[in-house]
Short mmCIF file of the C-alpha atoms (twelve columns), coordinates in Angstrom:
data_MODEL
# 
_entry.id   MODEL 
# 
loop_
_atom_site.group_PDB 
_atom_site.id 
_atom_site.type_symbol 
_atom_site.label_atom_id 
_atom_site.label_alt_id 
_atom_site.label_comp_id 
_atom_site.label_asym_id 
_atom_site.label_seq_id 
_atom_site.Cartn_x 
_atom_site.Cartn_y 
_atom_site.Cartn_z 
_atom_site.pdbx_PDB_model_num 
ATOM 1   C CA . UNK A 1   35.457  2.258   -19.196 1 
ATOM 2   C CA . UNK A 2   34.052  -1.337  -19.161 1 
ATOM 3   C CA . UNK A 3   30.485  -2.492  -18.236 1 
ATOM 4   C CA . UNK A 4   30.162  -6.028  -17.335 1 
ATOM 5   C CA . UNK A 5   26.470  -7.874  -17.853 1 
ATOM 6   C CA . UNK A 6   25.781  -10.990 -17.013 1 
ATOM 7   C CA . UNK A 7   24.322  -13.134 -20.570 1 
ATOM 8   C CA . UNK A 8   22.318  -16.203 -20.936 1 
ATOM 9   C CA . UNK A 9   23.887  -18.610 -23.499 1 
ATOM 10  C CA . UNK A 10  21.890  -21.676 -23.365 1 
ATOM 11  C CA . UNK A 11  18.598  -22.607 -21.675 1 
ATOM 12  C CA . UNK A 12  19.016  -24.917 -18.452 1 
ATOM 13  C CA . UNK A 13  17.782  -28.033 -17.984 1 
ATOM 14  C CA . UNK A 14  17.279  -29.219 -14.836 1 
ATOM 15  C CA . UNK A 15  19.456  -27.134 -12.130 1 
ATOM 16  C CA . UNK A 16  21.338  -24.262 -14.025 1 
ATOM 17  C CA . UNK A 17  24.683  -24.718 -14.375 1 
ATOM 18  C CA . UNK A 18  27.370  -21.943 -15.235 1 
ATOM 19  C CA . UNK A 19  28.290  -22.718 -18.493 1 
ATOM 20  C CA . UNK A 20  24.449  -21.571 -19.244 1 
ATOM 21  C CA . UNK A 21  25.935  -17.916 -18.425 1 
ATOM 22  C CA . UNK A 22  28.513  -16.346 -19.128 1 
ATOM 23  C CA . UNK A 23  30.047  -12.763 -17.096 1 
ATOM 24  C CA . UNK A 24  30.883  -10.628 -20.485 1 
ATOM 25  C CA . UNK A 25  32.710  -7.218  -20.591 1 
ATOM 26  C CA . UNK A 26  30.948  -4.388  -23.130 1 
ATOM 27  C CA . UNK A 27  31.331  -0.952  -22.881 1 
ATOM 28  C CA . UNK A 28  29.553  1.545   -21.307 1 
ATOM 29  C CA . UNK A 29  26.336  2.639   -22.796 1 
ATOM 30  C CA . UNK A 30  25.004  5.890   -23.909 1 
ATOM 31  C CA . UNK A 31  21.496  7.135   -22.800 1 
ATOM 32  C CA . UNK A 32  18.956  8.036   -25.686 1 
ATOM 33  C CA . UNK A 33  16.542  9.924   -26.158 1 
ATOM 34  C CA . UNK A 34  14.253  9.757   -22.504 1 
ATOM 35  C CA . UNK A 35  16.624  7.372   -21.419 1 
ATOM 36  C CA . UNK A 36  19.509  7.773   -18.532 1 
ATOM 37  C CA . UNK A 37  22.527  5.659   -17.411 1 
ATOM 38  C CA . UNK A 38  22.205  4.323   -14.241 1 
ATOM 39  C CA . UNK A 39  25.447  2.967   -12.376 1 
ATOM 40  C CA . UNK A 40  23.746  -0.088  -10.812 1 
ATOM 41  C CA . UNK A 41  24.383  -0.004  -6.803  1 
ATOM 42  C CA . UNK A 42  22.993  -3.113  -6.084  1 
ATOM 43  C CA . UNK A 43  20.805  -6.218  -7.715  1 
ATOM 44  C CA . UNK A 44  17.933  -8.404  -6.783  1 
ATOM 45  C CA . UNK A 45  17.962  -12.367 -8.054  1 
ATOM 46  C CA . UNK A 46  14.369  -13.685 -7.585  1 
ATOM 47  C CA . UNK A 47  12.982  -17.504 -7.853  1 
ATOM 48  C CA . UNK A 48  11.157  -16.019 -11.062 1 
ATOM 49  C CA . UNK A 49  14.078  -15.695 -12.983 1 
ATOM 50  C CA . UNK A 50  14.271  -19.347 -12.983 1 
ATOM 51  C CA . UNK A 51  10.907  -19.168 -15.424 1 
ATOM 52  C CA . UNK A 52  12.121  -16.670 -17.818 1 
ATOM 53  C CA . UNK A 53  15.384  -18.531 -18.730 1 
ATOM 54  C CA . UNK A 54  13.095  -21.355 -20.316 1 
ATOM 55  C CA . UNK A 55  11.587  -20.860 -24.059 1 
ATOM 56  C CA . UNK A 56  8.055   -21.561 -22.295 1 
ATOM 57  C CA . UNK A 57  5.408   -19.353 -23.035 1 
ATOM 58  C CA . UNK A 58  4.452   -17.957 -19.660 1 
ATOM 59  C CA . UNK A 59  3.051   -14.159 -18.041 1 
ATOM 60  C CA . UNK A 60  7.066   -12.969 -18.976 1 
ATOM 61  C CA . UNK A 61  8.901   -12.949 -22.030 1 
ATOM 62  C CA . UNK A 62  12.244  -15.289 -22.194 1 
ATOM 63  C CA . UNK A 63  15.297  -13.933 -21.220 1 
ATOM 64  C CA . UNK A 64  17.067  -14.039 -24.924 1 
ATOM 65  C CA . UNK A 65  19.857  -15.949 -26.079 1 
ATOM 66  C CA . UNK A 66  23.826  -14.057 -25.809 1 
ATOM 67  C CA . UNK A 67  21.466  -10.904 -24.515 1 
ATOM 68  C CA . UNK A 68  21.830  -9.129  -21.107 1 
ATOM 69  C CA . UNK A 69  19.206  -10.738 -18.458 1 
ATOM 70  C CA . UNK A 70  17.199  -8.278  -16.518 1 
ATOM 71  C CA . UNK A 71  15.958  -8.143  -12.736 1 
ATOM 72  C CA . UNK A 72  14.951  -5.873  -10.357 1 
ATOM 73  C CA . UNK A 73  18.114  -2.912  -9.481  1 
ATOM 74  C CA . UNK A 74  18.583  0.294   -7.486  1 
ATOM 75  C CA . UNK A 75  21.291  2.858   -8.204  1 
ATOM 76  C CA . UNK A 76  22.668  6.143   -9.020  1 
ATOM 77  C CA . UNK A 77  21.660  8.270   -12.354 1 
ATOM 78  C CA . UNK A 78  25.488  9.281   -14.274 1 
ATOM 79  C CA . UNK A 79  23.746  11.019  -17.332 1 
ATOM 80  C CA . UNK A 80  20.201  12.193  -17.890 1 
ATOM 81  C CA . UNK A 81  18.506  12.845  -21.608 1 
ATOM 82  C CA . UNK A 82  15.040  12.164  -19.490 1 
ATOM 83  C CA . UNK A 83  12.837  15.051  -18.148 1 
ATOM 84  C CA . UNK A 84  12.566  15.012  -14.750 1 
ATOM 85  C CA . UNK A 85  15.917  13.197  -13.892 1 
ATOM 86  C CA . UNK A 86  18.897  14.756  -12.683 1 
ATOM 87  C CA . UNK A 87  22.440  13.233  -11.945 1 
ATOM 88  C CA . UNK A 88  22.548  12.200  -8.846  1 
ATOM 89  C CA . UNK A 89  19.541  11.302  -8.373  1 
ATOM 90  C CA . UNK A 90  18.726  7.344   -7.306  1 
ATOM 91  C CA . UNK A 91  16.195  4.635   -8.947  1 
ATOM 92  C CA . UNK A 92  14.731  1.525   -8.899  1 
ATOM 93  C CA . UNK A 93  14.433  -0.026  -12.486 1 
ATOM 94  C CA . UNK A 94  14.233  -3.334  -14.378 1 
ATOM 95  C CA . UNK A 95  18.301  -3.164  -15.901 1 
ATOM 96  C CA . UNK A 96  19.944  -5.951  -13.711 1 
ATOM 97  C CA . UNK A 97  22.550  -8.504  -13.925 1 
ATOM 98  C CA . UNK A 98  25.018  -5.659  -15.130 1 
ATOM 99  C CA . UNK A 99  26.937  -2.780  -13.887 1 
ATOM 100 C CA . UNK A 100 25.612  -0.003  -16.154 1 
ATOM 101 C CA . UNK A 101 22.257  0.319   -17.882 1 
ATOM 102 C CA . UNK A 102 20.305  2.549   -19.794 1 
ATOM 103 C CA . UNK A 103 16.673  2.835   -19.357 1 
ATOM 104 C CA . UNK A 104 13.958  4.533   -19.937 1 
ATOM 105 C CA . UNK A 105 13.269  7.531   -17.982 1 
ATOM 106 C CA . UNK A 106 9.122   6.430   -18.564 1 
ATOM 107 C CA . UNK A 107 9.993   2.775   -16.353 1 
ATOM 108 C CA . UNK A 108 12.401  3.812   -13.338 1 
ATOM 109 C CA . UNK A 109 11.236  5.201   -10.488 1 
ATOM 110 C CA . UNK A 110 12.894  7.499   -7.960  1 
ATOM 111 C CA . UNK A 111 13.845  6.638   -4.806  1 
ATOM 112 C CA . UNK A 112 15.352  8.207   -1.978  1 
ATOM 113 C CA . UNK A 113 18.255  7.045   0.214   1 
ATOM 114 C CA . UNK A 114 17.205  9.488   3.532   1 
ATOM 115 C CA . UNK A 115 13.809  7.608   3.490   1 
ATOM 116 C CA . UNK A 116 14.972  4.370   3.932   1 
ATOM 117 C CA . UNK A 117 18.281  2.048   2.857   1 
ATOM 118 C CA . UNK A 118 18.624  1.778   -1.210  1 
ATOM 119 C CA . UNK A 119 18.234  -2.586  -1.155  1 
ATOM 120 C CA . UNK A 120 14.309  -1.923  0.880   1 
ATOM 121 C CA . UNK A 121 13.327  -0.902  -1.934  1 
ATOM 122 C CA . UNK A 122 14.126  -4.098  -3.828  1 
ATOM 123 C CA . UNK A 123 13.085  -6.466  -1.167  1 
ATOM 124 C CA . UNK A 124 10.534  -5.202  1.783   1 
ATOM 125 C CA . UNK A 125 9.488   -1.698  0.114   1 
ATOM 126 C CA . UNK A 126 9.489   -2.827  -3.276  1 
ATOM 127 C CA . UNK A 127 7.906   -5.902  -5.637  1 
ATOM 128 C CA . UNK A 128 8.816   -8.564  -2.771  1 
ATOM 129 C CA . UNK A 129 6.839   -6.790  0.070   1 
ATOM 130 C CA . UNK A 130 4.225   -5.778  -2.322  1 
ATOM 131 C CA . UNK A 131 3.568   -8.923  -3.133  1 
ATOM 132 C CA . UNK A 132 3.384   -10.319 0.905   1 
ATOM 133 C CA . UNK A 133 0.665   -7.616  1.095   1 
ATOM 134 C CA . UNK A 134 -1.655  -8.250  -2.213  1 
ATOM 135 C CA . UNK A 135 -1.393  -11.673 -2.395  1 
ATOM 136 C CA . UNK A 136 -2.409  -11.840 1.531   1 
ATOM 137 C CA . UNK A 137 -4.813  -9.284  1.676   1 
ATOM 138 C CA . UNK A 138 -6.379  -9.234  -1.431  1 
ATOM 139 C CA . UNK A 139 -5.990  -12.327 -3.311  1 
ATOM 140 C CA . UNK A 140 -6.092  -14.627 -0.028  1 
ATOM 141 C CA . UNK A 141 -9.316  -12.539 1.241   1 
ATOM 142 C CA . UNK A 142 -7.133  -12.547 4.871   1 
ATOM 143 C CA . UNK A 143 -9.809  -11.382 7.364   1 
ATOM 144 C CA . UNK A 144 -9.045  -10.330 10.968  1 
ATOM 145 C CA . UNK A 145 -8.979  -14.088 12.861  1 
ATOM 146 C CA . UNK A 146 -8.054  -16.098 9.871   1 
ATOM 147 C CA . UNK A 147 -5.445  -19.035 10.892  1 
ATOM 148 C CA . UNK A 148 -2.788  -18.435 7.934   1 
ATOM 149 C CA . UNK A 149 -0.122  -20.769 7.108   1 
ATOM 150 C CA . UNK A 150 3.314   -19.547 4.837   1 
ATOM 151 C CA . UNK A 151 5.664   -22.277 3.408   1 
ATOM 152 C CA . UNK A 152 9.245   -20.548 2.359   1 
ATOM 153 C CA . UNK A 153 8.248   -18.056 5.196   1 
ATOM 154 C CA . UNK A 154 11.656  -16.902 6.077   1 
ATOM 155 C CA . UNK A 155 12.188  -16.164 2.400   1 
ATOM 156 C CA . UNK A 156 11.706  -12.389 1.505   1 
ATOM 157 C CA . UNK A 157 7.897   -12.635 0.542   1 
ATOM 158 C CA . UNK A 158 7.283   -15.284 3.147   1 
ATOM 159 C CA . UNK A 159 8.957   -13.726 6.546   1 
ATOM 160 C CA . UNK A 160 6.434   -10.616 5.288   1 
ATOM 161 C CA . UNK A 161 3.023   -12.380 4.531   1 
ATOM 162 C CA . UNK A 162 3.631   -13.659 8.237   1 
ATOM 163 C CA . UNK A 163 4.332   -10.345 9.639   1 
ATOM 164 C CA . UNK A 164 1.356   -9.062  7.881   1 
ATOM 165 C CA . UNK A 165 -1.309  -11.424 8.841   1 
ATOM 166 C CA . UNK A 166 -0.195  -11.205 12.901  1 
ATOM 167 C CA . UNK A 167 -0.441  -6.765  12.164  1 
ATOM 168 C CA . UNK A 168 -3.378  -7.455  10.741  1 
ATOM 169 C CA . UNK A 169 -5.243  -9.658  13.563  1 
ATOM 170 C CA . UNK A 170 -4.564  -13.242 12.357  1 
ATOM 171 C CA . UNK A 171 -5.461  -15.536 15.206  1 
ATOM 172 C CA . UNK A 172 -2.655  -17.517 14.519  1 
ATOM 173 C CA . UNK A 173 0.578   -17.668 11.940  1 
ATOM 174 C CA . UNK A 174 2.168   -20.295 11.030  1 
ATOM 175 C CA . UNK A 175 5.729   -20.751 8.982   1 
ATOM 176 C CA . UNK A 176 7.768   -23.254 7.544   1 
ATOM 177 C CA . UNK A 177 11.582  -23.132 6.467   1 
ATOM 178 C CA . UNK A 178 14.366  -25.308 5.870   1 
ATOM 179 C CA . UNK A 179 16.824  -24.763 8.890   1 
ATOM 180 C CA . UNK A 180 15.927  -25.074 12.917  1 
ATOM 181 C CA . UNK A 181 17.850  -22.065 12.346  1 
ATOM 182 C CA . UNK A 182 15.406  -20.441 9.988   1 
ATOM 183 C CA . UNK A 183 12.689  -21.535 12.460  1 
ATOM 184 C CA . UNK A 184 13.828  -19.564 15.453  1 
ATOM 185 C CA . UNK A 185 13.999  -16.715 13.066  1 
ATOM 186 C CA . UNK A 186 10.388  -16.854 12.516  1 
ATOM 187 C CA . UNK A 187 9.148   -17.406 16.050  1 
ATOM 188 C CA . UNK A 188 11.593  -14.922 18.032  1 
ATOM 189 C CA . UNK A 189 11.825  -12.409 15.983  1 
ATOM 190 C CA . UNK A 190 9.011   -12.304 13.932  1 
ATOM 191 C CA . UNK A 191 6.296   -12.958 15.807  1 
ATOM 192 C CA . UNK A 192 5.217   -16.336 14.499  1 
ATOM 193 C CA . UNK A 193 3.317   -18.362 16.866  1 
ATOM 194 C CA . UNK A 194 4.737   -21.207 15.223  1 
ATOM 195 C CA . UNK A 195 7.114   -22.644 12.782  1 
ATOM 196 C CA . UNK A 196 8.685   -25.846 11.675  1 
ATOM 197 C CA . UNK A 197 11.860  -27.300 9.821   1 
ATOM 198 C CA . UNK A 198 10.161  -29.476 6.378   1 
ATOM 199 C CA . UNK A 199 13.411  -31.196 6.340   1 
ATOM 200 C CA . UNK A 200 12.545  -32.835 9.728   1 
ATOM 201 C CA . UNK A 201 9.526   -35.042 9.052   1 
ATOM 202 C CA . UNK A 202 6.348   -35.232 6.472   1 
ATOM 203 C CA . UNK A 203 4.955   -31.742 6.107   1 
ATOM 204 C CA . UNK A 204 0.948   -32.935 7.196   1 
ATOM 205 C CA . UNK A 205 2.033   -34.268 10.085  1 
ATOM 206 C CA . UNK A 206 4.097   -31.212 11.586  1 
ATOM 207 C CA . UNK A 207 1.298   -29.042 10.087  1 
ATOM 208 C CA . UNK A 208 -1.488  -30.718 12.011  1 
ATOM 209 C CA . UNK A 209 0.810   -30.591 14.866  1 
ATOM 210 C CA . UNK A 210 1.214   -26.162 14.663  1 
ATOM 211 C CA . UNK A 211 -2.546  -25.661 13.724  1 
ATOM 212 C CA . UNK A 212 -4.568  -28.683 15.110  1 
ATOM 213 C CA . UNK A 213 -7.532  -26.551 14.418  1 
ATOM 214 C CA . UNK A 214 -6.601  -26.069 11.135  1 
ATOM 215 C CA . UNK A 215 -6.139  -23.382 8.335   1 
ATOM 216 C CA . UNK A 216 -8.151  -20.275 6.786   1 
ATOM 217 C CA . UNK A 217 -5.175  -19.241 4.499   1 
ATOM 218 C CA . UNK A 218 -2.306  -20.463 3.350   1 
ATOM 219 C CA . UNK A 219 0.168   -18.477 1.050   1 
ATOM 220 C CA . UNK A 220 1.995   -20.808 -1.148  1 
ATOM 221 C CA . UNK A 221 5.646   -20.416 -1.774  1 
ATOM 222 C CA . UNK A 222 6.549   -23.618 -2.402  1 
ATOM 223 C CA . UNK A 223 4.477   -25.809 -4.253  1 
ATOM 224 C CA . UNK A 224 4.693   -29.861 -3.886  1 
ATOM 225 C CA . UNK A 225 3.799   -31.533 -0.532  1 
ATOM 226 C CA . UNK A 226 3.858   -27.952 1.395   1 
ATOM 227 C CA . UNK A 227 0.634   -27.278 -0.892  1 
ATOM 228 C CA . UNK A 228 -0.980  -31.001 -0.299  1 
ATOM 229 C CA . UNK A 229 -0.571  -30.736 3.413   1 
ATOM 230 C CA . UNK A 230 -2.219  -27.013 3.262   1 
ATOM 231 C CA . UNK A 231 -5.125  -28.497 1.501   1 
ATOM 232 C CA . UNK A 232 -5.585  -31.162 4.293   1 
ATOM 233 C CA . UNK A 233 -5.566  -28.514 7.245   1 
ATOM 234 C CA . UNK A 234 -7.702  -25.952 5.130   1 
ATOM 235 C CA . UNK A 235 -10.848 -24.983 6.788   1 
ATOM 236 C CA . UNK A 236 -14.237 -24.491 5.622   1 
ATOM 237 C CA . UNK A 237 -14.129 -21.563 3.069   1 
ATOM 238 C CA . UNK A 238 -10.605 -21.184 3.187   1 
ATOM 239 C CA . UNK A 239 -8.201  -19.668 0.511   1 
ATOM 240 C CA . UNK A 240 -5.120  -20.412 -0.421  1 
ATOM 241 C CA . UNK A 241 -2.809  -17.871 -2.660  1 
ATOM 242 C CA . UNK A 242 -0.058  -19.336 -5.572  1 
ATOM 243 C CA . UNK A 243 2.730   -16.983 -5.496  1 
ATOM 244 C CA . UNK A 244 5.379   -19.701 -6.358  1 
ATOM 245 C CA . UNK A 245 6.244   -23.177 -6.469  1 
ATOM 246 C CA . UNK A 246 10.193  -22.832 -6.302  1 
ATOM 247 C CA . UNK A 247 9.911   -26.867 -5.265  1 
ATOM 248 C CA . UNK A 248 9.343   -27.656 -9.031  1 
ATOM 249 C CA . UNK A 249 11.367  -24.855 -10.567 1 
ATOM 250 C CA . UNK A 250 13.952  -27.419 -11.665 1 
ATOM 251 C CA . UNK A 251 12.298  -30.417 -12.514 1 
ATOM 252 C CA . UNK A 252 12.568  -31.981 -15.922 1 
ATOM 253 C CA . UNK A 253 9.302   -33.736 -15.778 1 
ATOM 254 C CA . UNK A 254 5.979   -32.594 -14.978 1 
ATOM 255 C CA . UNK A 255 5.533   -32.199 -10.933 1 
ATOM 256 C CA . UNK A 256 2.486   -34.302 -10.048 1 
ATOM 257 C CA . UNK A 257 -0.029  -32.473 -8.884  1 
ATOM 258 C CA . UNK A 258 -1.864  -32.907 -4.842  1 
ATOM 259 C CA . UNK A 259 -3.742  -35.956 -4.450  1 
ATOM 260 C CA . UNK A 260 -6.350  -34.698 -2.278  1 
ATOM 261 C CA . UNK A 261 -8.172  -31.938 -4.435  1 
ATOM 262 C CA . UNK A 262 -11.436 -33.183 -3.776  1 
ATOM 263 C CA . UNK A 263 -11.505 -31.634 -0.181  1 
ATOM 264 C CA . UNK A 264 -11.782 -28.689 -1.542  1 
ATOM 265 C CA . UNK A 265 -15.273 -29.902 -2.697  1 
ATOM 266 C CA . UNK A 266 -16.509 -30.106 1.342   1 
ATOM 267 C CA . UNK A 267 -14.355 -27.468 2.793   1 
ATOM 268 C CA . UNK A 268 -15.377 -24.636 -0.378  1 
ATOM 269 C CA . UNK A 269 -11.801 -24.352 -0.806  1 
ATOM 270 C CA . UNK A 270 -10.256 -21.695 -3.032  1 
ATOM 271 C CA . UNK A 271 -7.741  -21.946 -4.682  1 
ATOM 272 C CA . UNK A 272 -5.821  -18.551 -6.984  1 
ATOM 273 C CA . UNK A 273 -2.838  -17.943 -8.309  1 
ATOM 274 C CA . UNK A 274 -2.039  -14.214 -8.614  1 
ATOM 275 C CA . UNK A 275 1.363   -11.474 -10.405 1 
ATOM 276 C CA . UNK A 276 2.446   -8.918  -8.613  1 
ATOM 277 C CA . UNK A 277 1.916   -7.295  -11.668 1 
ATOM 278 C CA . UNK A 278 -1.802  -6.976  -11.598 1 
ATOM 279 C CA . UNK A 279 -1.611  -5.196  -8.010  1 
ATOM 280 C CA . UNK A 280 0.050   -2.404  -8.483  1 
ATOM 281 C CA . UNK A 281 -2.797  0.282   -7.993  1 
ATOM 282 C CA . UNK A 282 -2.204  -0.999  -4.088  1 
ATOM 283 C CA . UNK A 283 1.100   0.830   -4.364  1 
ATOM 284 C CA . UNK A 284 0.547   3.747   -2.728  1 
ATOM 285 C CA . UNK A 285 -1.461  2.164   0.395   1 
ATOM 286 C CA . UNK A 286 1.197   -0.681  0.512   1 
ATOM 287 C CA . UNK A 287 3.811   2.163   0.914   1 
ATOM 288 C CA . UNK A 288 1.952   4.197   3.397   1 
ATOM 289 C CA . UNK A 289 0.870   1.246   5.427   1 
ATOM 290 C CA . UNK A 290 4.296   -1.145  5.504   1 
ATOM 291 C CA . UNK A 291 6.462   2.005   5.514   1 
ATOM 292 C CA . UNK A 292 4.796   3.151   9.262   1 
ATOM 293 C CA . UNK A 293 5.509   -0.335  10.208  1 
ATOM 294 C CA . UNK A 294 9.180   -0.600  9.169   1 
ATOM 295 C CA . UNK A 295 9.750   2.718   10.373  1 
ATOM 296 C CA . UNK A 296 7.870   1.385   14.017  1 
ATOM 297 C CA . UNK A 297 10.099  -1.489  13.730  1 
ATOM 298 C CA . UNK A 298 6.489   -3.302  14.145  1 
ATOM 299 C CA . UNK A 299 7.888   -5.558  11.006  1 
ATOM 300 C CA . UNK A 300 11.195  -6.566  10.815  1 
ATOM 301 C CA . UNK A 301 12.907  -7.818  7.696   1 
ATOM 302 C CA . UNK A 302 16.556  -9.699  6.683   1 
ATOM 303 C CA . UNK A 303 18.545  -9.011  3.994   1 
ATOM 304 C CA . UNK A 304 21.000  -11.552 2.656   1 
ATOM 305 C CA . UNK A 305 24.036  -9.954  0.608   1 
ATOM 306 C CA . UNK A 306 26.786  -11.316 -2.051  1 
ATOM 307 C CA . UNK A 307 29.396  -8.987  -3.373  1 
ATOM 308 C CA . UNK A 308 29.977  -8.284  -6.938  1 
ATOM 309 C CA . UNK A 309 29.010  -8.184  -10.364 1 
ATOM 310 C CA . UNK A 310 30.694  -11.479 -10.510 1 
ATOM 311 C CA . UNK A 311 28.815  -13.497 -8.111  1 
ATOM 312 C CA . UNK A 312 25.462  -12.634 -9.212  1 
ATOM 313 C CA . UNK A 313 24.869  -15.971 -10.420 1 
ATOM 314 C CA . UNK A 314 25.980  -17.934 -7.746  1 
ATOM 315 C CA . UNK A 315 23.899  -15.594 -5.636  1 
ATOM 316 C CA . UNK A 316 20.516  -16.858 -7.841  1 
ATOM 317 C CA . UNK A 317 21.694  -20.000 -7.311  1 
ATOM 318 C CA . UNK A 318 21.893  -19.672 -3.772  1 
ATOM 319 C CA . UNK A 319 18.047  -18.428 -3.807  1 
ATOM 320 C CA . UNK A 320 16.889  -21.757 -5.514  1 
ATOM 321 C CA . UNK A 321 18.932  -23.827 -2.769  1 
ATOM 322 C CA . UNK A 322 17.132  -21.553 0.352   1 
ATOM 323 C CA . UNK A 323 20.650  -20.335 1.354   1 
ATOM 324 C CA . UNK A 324 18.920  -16.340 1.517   1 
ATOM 325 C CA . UNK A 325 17.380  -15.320 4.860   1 
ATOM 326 C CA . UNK A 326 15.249  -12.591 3.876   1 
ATOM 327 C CA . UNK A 327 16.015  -10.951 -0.053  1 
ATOM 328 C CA . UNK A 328 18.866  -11.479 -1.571  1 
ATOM 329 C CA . UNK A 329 20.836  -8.803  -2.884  1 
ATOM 330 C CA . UNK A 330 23.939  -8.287  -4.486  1 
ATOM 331 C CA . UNK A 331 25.948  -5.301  -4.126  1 
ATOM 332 C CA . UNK A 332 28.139  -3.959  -6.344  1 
# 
């Protein structure tokens, strides 16, 4: 009975490259005391992973050195020594990147498969879609009428801020993405009322063109000229919510930051970054409220899958490049 877990050997520099990790085979652990083994159905690799395989102090610890990484994972309970768990039973937990794990009974939640399909809860019923609806509603003060731009929009968190903000009375959304491809996505089938390819020209310019009457909110994914142009089309008293800057994730020097801060001086311009992690008392009204709507098929949602254990990294990989539409998952 072999377990295979993906390890972090040294920390990248730069763009990760696979020598960094390494695929090793360990055998199949034993659940403790309050703990149970979960056989790991399928994974989530997130841009934030990127952060914890660097020494850096930041708001999570490093992943350590010839250690098993962790990430977000759904999947079926195969022994129980925690109350309240029976075999059988399916869960989302924090033991990624491998095929078994044990955890603590205390940190995995149940889910269940009749409600909706096991990888929602990882991507638009779980942290991703949770954080679409905190960091828009609450830390982007989004107010029926607002104008709101997304950058990464057809990205898991993205494609849902969007979604969101039109449910919610925006008087116009606005996406960005890399592919003409990724732009139809966001205008035919979900809802934008406009979207545009940042491959294809300077990001102001194609933003002034989509909202020539400018922005309330924008929800940065991105980071780097997305977040300059934002600040040129931001409106008086508009907000703008740091979720990521996956633009910078890789760079070896210090990203410069925009050059036109001072608007915010004569617009009133705000300006937070916010964790998912500080917003989970919205849990159970995030739930009620995005669940009616996925069940409505009022929001719509992509998934992007890779198969196996083995190609977990290349699947993370694929994340940093844009290659997802919608989460991606890998299945086991």
């Amino acid at each position: 009975m072999i377990n295979r877990e993906w390890h972090l050997l040294s920390r990248p520099v730069g763009w990760p490259k696979p020598e960094d990790f390494a695929l090793v085979e360990t055998g199949i652990p034993q659940p403790g005391e309050g703990q149970v083994l979960v056989r790991n159905e399928y994974l989530s690799v997130d841009p934030y992973m990127r952060g914890r395989m660097s020494a850096a102090k930041s708001y999570a610890a490093p992943y350590e050195l010839g250690r098993p990484m962790q990430g977000g994972a759904v999947g079926e309970v195969v022994a129980s020594e925690a109350d309240g768990f029976a075999v059988g039973d399916h869960v989302l937990h924090f033991g990624g990147w491998r095929e078994y794990a044990a955890v603590n009974g205390s940190s995995a939640v149940r889910v269940d498969p009749a409600a909706a399909p096991l990888p929602a809860y990882l991507g638009v019923l779980g942290m991703t879609g949770l954080t679409a609806y905190a960091g828009l509603l609450r830390t982007a003060s989004f107010k029926e009428g607002d104008a709101v731009f997304v950058s990464g929009a057809a990205g898991a968190v993205g494609g849902q801020v969007g979604q969101i903000a039109r449910l919610k009375g925006a008087s116009r959304v606005i996406g960005s993405a890399g592919s003409d491809e990724k732009v139809r996505l966001l205008t035919e089938e979900y809802g934008f009322d406009a979207a545009f390819n940042y491959k294809s020209g300077p990001v102001a310019e194609q933003l002034r063109a989509a909202a020539p009457d400018g922005i309330d909110v924008y929800f940065d994914n991105v980071g780097g000229e997305h977040l300059e142009a934002a600040i040129g089309s931001l409106n008086l008293g508009g907000r703008i919510a740091i979720c990521g800057m996956i633009s910078v994730y890789n760079n070896t020097e210090p990203a410069p930051g925009p050059k036109n801060l001072a608007r915010l001086i004569q617009t009133r311009g705000r300006i937070e970054g916010f964790l998912v992690g500080d917003h989970y008392d919205l849990q159970p009204e995030f739930v009620r409220e995005v669940g009616a709507w996925v069940r409505s098929g009022e929001l719509k949602y992509r998934e992007t899958f890779v198969e196996g254990i083995e190609n977990t990294l290349e699947a993370f990989l694929g994340v940093l490049r844009g290659d997802n539409t919608g989460k991606m998952i890998v299945k086991l």
